[in-house]
PDB file of C-alpha atoms in Angstrom:
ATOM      1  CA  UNK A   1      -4.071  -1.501   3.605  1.00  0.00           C
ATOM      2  CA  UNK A   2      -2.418  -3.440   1.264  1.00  0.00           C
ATOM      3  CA  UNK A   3      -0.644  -1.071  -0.686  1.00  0.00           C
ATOM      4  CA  UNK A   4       0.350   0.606   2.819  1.00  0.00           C
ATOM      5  CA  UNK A   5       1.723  -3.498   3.775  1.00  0.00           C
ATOM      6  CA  UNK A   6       3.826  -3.588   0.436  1.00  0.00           C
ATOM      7  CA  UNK A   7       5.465  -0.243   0.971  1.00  0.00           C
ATOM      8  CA  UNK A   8       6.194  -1.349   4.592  1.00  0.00           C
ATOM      9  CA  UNK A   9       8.173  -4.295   3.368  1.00  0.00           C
ATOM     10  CA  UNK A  10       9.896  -2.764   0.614  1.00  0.00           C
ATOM     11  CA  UNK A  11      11.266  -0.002   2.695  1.00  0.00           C
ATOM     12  CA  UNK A  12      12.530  -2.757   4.905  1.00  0.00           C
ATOM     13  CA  UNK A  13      13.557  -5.197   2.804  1.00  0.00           C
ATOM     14  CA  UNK A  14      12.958  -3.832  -0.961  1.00  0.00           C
ATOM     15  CA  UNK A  15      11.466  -7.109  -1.985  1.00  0.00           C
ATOM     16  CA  UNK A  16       7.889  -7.606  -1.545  1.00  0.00           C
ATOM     17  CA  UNK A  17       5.815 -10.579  -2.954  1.00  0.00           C
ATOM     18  CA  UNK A  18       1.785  -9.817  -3.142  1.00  0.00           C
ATOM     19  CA  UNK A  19      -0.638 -12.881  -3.066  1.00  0.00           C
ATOM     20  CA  UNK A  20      -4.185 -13.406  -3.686  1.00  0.00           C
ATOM     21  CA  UNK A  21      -6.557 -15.219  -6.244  1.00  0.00           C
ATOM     22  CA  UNK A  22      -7.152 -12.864  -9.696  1.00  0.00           C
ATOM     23  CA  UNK A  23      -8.386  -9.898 -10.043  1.00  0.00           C
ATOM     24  CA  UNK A  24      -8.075  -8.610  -6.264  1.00  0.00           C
ATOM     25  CA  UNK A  25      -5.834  -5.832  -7.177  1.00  0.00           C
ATOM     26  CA  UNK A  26      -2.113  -7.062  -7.271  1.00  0.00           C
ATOM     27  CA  UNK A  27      -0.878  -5.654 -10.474  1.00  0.00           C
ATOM     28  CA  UNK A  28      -2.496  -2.529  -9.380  1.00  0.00           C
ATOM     29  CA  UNK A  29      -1.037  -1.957  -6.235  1.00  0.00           C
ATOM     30  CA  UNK A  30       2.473  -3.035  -7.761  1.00  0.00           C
ATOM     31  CA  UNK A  31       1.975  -0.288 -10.239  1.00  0.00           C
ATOM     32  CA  UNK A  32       0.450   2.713  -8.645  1.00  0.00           C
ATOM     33  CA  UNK A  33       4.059   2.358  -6.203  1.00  0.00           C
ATOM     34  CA  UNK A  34       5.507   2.405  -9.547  1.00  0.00           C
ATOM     35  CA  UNK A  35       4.132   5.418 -10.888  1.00  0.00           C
ATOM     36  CA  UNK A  36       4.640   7.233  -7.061  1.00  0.00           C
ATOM     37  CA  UNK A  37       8.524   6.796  -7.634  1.00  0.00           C
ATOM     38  CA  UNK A  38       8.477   7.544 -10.867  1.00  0.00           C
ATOM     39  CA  UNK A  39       7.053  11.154  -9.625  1.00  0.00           C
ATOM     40  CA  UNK A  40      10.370  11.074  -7.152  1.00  0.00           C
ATOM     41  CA  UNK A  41      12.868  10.736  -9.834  1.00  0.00           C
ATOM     42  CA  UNK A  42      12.687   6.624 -10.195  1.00  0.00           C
ATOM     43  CA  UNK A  43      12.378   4.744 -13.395  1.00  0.00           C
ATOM     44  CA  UNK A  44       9.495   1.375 -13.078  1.00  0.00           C
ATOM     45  CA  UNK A  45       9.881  -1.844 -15.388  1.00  0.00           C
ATOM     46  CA  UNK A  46       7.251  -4.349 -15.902  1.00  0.00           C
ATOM     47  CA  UNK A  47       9.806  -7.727 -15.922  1.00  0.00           C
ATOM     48  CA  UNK A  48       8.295 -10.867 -17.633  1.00  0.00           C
ATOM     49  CA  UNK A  49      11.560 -12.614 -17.057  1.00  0.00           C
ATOM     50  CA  UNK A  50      14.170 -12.254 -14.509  1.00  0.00           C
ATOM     51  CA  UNK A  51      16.914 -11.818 -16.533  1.00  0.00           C
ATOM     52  CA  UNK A  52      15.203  -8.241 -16.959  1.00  0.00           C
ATOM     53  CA  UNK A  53      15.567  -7.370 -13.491  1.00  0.00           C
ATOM     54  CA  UNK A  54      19.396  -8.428 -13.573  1.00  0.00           C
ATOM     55  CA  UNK A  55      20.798  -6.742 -16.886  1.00  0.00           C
ATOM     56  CA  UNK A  56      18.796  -3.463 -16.113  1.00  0.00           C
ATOM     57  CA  UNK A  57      19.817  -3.023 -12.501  1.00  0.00           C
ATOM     58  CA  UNK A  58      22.330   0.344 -13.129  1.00  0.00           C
ATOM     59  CA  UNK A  59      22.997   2.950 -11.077  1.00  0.00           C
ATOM     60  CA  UNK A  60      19.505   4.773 -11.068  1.00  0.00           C
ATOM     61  CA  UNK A  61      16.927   4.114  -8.568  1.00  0.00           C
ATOM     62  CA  UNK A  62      14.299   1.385  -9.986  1.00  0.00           C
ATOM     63  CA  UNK A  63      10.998  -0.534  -9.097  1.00  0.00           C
ATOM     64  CA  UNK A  64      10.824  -3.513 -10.954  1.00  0.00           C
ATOM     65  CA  UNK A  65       7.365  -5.043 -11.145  1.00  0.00           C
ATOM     66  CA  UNK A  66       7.490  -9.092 -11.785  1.00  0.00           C
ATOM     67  CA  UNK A  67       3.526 -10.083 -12.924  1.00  0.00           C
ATOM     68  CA  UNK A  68       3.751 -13.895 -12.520  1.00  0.00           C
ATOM     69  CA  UNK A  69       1.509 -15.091 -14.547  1.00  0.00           C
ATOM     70  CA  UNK A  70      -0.097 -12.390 -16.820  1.00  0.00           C
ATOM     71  CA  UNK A  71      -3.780 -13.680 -16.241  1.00  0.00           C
ATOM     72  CA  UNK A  72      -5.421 -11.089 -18.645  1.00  0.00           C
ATOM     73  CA  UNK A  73      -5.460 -14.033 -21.357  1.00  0.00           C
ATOM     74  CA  UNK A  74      -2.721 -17.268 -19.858  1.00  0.00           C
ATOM     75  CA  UNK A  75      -2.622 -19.026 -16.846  1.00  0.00           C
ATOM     76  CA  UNK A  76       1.272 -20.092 -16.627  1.00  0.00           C
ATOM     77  CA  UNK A  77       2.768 -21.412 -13.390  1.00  0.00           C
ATOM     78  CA  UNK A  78       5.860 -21.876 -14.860  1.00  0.00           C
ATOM     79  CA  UNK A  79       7.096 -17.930 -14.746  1.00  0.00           C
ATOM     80  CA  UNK A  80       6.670 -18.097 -11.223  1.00  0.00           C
ATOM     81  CA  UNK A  81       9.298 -21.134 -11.332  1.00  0.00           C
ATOM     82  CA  UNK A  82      11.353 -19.255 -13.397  1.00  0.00           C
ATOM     83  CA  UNK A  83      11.577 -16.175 -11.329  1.00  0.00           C
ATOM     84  CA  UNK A  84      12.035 -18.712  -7.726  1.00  0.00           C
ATOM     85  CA  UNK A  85      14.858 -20.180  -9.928  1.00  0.00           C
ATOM     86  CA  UNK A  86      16.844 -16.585 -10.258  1.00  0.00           C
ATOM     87  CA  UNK A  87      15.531 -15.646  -6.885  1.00  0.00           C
ATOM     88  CA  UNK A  88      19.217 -15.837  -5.303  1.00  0.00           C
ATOM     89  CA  UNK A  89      20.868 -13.451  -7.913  1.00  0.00           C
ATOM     90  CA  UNK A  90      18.021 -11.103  -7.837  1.00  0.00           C
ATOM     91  CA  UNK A  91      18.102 -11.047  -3.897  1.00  0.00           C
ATOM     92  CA  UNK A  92      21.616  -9.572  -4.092  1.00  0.00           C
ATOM     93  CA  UNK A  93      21.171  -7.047  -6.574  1.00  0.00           C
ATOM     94  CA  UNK A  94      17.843  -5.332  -4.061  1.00  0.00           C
ATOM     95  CA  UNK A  95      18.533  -2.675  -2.362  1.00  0.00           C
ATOM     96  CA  UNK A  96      17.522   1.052  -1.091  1.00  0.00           C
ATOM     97  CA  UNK A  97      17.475   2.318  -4.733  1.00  0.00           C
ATOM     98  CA  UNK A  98      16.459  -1.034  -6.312  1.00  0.00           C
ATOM     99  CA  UNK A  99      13.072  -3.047  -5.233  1.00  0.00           C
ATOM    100  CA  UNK A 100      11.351  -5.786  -6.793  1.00  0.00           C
ATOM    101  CA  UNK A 101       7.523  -6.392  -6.306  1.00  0.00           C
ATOM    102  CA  UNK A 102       6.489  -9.753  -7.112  1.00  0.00           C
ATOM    103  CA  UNK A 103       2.284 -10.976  -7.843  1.00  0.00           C
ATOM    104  CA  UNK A 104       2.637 -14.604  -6.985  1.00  0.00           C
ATOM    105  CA  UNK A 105       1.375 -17.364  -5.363  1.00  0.00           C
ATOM    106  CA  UNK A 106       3.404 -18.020  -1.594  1.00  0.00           C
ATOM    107  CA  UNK A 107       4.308 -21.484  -3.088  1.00  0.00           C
ATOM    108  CA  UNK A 108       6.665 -20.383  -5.518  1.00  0.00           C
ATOM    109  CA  UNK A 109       8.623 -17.836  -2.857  1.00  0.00           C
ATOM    110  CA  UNK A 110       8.639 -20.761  -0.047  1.00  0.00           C
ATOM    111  CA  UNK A 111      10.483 -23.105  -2.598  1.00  0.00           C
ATOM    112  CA  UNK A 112      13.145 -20.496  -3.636  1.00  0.00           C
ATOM    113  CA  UNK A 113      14.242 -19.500  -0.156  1.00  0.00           C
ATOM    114  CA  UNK A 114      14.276 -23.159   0.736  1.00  0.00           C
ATOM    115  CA  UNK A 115      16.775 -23.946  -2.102  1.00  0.00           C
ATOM    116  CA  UNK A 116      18.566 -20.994  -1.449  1.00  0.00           C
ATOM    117  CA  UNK A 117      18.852 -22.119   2.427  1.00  0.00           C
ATOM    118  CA  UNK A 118      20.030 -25.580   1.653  1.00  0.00           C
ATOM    119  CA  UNK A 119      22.681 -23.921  -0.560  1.00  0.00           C
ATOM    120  CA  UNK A 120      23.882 -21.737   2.582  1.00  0.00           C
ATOM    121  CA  UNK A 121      22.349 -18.615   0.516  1.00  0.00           C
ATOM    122  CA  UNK A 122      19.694 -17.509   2.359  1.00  0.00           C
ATOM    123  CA  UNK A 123      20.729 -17.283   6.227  1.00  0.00           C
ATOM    124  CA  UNK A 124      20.049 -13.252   6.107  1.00  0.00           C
ATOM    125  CA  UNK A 125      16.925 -12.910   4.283  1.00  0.00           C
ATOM    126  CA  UNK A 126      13.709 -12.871   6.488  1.00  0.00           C
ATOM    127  CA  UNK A 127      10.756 -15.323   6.615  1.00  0.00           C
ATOM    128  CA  UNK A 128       8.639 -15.681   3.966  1.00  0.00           C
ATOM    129  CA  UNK A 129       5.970 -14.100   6.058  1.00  0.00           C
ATOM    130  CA  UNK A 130       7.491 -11.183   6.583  1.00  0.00           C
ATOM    131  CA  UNK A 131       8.119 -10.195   2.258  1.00  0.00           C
ATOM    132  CA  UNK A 132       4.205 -11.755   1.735  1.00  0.00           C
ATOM    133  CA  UNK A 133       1.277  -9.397   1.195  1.00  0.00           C
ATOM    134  CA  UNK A 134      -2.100 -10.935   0.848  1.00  0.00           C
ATOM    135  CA  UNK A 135      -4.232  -8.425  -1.313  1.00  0.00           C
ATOM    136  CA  UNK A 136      -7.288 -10.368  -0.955  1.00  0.00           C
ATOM    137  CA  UNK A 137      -8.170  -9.082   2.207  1.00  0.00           C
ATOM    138  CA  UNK A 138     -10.399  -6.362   1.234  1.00  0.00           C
ATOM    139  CA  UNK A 139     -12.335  -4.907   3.972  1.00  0.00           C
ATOM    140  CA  UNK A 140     -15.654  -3.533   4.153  1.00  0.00           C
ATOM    141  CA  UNK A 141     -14.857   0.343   3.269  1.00  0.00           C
ATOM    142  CA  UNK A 142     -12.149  -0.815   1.161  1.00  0.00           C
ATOM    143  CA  UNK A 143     -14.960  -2.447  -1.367  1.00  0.00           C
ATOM    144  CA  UNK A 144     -17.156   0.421  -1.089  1.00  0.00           C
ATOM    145  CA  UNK A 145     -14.241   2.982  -2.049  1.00  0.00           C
ATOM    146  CA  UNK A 146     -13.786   0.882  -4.613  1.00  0.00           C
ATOM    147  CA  UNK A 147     -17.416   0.552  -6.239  1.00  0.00           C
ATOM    148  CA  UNK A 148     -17.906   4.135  -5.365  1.00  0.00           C
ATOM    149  CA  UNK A 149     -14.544   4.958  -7.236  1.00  0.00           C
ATOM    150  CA  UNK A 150     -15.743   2.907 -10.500  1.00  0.00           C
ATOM    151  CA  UNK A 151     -19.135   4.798 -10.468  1.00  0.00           C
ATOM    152  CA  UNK A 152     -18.151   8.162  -9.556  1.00  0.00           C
ATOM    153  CA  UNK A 153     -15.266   7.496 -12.965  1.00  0.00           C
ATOM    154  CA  UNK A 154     -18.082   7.151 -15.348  1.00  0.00           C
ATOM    155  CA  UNK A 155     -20.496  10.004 -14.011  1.00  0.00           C
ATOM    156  CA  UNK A 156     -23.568   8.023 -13.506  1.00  0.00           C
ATOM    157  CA  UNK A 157     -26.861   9.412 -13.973  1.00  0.00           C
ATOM    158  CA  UNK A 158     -29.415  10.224 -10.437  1.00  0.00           C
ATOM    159  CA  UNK A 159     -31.101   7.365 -11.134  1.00  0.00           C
ATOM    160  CA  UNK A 160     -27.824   5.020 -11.625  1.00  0.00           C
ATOM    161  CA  UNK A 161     -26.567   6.510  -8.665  1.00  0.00           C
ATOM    162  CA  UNK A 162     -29.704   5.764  -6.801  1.00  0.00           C
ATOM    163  CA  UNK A 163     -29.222   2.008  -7.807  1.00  0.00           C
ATOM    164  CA  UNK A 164     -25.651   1.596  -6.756  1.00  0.00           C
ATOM    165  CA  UNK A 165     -26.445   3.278  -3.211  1.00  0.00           C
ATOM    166  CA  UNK A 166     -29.387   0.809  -2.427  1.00  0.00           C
ATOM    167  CA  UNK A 167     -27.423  -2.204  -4.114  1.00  0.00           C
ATOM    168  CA  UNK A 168     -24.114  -1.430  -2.797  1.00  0.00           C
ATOM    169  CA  UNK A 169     -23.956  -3.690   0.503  1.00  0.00           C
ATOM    170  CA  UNK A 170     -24.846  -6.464  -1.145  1.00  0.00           C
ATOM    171  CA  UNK A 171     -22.122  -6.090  -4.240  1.00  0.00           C
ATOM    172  CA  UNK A 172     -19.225  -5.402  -1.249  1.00  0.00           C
ATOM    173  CA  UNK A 173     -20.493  -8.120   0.559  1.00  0.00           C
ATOM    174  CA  UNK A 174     -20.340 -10.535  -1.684  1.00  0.00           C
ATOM    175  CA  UNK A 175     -17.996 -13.369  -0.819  1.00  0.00           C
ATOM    176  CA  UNK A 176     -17.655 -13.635  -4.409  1.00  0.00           C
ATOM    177  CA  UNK A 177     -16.380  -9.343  -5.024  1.00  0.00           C
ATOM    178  CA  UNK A 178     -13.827  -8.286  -6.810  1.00  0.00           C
ATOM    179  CA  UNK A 179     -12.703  -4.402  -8.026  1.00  0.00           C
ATOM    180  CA  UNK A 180     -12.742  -6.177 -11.875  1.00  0.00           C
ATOM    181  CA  UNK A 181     -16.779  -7.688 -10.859  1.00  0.00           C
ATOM    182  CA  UNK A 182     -17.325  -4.492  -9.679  1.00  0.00           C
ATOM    183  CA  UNK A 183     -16.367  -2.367 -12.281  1.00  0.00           C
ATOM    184  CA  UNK A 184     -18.130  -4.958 -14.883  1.00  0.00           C
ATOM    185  CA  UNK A 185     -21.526  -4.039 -13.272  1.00  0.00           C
ATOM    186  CA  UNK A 186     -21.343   0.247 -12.794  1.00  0.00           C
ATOM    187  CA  UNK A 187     -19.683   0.208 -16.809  1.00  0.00           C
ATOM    188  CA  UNK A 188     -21.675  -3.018 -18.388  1.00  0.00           C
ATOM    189  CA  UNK A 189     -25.048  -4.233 -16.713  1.00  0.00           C
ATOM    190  CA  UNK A 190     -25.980  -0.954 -14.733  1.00  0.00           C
ATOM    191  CA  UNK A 191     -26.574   0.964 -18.193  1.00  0.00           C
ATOM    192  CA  UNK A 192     -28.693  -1.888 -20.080  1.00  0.00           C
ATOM    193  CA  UNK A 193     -31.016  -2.182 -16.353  1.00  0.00           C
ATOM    194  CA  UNK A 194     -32.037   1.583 -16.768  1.00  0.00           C
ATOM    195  CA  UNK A 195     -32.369   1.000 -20.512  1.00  0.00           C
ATOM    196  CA  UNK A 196     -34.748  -1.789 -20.004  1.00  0.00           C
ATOM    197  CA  UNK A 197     -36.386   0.242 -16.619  1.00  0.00           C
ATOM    198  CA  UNK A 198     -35.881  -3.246 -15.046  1.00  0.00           C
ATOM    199  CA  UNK A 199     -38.011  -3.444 -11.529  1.00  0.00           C
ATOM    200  CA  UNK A 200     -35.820  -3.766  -8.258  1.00  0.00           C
ATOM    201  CA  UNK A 201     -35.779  -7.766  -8.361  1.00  0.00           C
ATOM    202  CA  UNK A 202     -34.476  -8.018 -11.582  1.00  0.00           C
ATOM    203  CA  UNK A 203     -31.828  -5.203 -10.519  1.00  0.00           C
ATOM    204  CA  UNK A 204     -31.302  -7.459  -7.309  1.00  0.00           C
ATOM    205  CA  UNK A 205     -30.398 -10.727  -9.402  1.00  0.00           C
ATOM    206  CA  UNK A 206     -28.746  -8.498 -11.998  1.00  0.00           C
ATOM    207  CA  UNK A 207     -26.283  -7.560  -9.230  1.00  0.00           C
ATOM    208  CA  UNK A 208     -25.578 -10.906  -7.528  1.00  0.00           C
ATOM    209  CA  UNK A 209     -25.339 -12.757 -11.340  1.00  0.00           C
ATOM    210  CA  UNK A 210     -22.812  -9.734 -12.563  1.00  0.00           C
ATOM    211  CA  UNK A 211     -20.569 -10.213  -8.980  1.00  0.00           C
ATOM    212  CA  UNK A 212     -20.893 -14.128  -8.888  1.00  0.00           C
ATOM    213  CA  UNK A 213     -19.556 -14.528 -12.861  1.00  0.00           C
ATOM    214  CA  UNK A 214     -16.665 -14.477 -13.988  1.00  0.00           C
ATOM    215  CA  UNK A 215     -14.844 -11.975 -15.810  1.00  0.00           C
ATOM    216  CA  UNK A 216     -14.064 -12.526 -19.704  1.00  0.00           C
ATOM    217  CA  UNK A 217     -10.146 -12.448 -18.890  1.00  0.00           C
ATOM    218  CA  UNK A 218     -11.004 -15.158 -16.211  1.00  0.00           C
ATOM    219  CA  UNK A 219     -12.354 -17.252 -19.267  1.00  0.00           C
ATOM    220  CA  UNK A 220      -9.425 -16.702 -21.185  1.00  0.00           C
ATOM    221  CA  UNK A 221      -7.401 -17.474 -18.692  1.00  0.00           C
ATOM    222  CA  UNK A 222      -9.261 -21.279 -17.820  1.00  0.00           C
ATOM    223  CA  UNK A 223      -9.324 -21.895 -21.955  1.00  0.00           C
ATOM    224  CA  UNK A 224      -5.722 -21.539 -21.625  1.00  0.00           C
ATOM    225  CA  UNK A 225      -5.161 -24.428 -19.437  1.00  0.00           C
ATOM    226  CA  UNK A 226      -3.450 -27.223 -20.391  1.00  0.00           C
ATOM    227  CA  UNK A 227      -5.684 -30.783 -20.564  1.00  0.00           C
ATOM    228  CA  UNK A 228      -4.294 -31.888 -17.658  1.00  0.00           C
ATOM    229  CA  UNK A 229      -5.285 -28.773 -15.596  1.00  0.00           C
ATOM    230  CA  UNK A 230      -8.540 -29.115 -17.559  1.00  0.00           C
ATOM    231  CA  UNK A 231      -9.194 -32.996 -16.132  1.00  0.00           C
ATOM    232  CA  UNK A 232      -8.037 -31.327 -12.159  1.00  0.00           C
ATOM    233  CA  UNK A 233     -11.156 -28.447 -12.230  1.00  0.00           C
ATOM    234  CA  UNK A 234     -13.723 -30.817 -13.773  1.00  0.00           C
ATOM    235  CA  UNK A 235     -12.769 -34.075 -11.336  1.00  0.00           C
ATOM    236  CA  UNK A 236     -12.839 -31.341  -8.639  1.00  0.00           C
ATOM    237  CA  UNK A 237     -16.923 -30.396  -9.696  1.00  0.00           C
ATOM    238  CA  UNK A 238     -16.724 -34.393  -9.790  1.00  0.00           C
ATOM    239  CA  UNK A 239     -15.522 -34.572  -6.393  1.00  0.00           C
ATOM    240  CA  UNK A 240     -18.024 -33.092  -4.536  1.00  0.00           C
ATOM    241  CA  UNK A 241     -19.295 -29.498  -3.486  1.00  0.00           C
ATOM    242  CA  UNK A 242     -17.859 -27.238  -1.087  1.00  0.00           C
ATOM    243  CA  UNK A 243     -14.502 -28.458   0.382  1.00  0.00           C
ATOM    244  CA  UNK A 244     -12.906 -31.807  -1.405  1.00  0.00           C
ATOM    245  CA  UNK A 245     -10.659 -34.223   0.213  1.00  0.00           C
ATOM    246  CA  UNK A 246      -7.748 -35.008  -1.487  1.00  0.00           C
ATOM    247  CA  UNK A 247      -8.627 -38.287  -1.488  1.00  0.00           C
ATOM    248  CA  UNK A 248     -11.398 -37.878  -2.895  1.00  0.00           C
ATOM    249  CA  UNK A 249     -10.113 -35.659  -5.556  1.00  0.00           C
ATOM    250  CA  UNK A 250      -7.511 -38.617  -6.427  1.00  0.00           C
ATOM    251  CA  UNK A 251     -10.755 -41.001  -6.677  1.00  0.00           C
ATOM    252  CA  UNK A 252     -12.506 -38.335  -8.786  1.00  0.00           C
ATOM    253  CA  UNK A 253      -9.176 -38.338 -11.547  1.00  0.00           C
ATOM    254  CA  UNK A 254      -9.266 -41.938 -11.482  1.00  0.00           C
ATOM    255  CA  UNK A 255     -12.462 -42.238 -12.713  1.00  0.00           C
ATOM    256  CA  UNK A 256     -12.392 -39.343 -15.614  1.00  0.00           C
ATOM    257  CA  UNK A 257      -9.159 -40.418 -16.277  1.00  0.00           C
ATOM    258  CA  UNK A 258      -7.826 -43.743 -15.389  1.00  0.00           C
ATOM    259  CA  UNK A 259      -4.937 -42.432 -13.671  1.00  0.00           C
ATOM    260  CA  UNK A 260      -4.170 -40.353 -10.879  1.00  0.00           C
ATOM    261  CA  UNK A 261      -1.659 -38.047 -12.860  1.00  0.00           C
ATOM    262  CA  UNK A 262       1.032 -35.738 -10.703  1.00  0.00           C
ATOM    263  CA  UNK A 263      -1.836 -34.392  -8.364  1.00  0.00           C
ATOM    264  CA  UNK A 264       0.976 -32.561  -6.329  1.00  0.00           C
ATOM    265  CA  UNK A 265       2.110 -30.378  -8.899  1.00  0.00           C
ATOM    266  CA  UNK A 266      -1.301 -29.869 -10.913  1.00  0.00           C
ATOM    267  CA  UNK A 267      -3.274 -28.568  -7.714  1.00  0.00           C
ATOM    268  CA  UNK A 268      -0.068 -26.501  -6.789  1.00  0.00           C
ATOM    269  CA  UNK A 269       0.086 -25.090 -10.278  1.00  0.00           C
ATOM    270  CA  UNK A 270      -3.321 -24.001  -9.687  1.00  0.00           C
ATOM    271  CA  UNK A 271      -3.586 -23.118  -6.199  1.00  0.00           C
ATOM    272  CA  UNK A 272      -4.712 -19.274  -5.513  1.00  0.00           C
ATOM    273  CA  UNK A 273      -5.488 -18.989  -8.855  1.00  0.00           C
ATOM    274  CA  UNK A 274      -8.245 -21.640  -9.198  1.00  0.00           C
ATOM    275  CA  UNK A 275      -8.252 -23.601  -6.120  1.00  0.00           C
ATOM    276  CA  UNK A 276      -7.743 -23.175  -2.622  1.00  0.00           C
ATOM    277  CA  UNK A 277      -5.576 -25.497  -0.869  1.00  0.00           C
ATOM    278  CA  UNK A 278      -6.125 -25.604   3.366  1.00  0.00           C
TER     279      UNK A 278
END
């Protein structure tokens, strides 16, 4: 559906910015779009800055694919600034042969098109609802596709195949599922369970430990944070369980760190990422 959403939008508008927390599919979808106009005569870029996007524009039709932060190993928030910065320019230079599909978080977009508003730059370009695609929102068959897709791509074994089928509603389930947790279990845990011959409830918390951890490119990405980002995610554990005030997130700092820091920016840095702001 989200794929379908994204193509929608670019047609329209040939800019399309996909959100959601890691690992839900984003670069994906931005590439397999890629590689479906490359088989119609297009040429696809992967652009880590946006001065990519404007010195190879030409005259041949182009996807350019803008990967905000690169989460396979860094978390940085500052790309996505970089790219809102250049947002304007870019916006000109889109149109039926030349799209731009942007993994970010909806922050950075909604500060762009404001700045480009109160500069009298933005009066024709739509809401920022209308360019956003949220790839998070997986449903039910969607997951199973997706687990089935992993499993069938490694040719499981009867047996294998019998413990994905009477496993599989409670891996797409999961509030905690992702393709990448998915993928993880059917290539990783699913093997070393038959070698053992483990007995169904070890298979059971063998499935909900492999979908509930996270990945090793998650882990690279948290080492990566700075300190300060560091202090937000451990006064947030501080904070409380379940959903934090803010205020009580500010008391939390206070008391790791002594100060309250630039709480704004750090829990915006890391919002869709690692937190979830309502």
């Amino acid at each position: 559906a989200a794929y379908n959403r994204t193509l929608d939008v670019l047609s329209k508008y040939h800019f399309a910015v996909l959100t959601g927390p890691p690992e839900v599919g984003k670069t994906t979808i931005a590439r397999i779009i890629g590689l479906a106009k490359l088989g119609t005569g297009w040429e696809c870029y992967e652009c880590r800055h946006p001065d990519d996007v404007l010195k190879m524009r030409g005259e041949n039709p182009k996807v350019f694919v803008a990967d905000d932060a690169f989460g396979t190993t860094e978390y940085r928030p500052e790309i996505a600034q970089a790219w809102a910065a250049d947002l304007d320019p870019i916006l000109r230079i889109l149109d039926d042969r030349h799209w731009l599909i942007w993994t970010s978080r909806p922050a950075p977009l909604h500060v762009a098109l404001q700045r480009m508003h109160l500069q009298g730059k933005g009066e024709k370009f739509p809401q920022p609802g209308e360019v956003l695609v949220d790839a998070e929102k997986l449903s039910q068959m969607e997951r199973a596709l997706i687990l089935y897709r992993h499993a069938k791509a490694i040719g499981l074994t009867e047996q294998a195949k019998e413990i994905v089928r009477s496993n599989a509603h409670l891996i797409i389930r999961d509030k905690h599922f992702t393709p990448e947790r998915a993928k993880r279990f059917v290539r990783e845990t699913l093997p070393d369970l038959l070698t053992s011959k483990a007995p169904p409830e070890k298979i059971t918390q063998a499935v909900i430990r492999e979908i509930h951890e996270p990945t090793v490119s998650m882990e690279k990405s948290f080492k990566a944070l700075d300190p300060a980002h560091h202090d937000l995610l451990i006064a947030m554990l501080d904070a409380g369980s379940g959903i934090v005030p803010f205020n009580a997130l500010v008391e939390a700092v206070e008391r790791l760190s002594g100060g309250r820091a630039n709480l704004d920016q750090l829990t915006e840095d890391l919002s869709s990422h690692f937190l979830r702001i309502g």
